[in-house]
C-alpha positions as protocol buffer text, in pm:
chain_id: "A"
residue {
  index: 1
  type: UNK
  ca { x: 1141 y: -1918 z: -1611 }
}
residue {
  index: 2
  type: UNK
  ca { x: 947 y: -1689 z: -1781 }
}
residue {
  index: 3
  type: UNK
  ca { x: 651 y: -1471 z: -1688 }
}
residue {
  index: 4
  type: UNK
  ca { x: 460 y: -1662 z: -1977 }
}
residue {
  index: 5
  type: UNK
  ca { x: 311 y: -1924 z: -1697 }
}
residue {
  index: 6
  type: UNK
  ca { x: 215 y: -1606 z: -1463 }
}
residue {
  index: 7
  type: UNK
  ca { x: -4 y: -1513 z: -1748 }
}
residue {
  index: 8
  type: UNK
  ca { x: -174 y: -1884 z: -1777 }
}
residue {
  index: 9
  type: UNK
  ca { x: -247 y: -1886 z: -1434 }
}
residue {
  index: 10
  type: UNK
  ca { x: -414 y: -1584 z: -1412 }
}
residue {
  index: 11
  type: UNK
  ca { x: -610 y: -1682 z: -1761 }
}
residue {
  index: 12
  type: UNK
  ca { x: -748 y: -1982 z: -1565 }
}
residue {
  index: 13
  type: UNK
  ca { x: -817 y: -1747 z: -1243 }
}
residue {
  index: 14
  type: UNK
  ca { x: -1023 y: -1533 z: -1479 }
}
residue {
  index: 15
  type: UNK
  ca { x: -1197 y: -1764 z: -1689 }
}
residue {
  index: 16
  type: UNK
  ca { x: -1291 y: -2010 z: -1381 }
}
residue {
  index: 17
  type: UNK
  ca { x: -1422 y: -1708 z: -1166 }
}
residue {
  index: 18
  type: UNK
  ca { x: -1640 y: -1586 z: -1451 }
}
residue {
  index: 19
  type: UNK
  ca { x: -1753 y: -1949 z: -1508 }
}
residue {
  index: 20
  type: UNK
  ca { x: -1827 y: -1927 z: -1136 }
}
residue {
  index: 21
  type: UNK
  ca { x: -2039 y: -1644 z: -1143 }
}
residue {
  index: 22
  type: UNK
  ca { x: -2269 y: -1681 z: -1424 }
}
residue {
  index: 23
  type: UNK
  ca { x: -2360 y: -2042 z: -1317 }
}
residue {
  index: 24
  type: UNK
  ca { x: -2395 y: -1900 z: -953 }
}
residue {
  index: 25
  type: UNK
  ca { x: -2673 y: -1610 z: -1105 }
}
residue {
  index: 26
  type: UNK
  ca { x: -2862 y: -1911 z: -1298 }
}
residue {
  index: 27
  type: UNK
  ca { x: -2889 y: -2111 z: -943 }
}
residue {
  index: 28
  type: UNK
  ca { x: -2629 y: -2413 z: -1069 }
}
residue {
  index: 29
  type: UNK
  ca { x: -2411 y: -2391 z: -767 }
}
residue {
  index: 30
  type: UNK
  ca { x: -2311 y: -2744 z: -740 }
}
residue {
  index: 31
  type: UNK
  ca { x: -2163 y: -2683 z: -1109 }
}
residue {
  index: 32
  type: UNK
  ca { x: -2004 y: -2359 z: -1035 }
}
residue {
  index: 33
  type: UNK
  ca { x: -1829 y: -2560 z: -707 }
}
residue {
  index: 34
  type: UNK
  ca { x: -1730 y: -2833 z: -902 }
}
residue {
  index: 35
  type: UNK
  ca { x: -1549 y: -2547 z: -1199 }
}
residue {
  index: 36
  type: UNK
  ca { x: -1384 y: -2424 z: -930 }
}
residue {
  index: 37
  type: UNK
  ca { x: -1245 y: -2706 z: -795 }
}
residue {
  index: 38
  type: UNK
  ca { x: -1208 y: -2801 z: -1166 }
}
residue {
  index: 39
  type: UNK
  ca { x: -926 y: -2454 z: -1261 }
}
residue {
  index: 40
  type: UNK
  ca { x: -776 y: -2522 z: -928 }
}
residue {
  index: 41
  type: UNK
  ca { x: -674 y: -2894 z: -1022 }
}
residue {
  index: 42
  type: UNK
  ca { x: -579 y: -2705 z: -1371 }
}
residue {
  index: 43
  type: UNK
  ca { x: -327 y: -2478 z: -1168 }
}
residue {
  index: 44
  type: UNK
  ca { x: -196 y: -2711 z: -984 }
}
residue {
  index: 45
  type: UNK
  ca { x: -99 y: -2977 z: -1211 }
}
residue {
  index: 46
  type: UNK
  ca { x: 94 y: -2643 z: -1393 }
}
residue {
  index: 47
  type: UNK
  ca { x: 255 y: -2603 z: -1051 }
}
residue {
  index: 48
  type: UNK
  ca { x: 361 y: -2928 z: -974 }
}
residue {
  index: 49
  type: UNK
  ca { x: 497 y: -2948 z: -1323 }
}
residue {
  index: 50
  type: UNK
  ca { x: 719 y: -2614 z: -1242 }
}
residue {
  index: 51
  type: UNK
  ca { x: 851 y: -2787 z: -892 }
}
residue {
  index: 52
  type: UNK
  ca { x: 930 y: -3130 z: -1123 }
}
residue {
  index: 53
  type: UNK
  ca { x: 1129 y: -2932 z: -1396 }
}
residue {
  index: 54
  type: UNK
  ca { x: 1294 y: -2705 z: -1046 }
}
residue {
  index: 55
  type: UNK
  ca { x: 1412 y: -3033 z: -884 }
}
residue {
  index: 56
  type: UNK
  ca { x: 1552 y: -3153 z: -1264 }
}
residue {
  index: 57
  type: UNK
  ca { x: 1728 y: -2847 z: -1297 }
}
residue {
  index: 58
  type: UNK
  ca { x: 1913 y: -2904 z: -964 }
}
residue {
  index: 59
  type: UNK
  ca { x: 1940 y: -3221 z: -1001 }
}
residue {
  index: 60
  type: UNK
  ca { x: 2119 y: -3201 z: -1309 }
}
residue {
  index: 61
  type: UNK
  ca { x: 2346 y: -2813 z: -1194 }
}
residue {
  index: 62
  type: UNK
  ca { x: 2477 y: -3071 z: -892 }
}
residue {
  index: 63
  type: UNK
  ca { x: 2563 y: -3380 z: -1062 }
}
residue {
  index: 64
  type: UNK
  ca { x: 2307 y: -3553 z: -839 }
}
residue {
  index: 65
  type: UNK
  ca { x: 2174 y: -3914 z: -970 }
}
């Protein structure tokens, strides 16, 4: 694992929050809630692909089938 998907994370966490706050300051909240809810579906579908290529790894270092 490298620290490259630490970096795209945080890229999303910036560019989401600043998406956040400028729609918030021109009085589109429902928008800005639904970006939010937008980068964190974004992260987690990069987590859950992490946990699937963790289980493959052990699956594959014990012999497991």
């Amino acid at each position: 694992m490298s620290i490259d998907i630490i970096f795209k994370i945080a890229g999303v966490g910036i560019v989401t929050a600043l998406i956040n706050s400028i729609l918030e300051k021109s009085d589109k909240k429902e928008i800005a809630t639904l970006v939010t809810l937008a980068g964190l579906v974004i992260v987690l579908v990069m987590v859950v692909d992490l946990i699937g290529t963790f289980f493959g790894t052990l699956k594959s270092i014990f012999g497991l089938y």
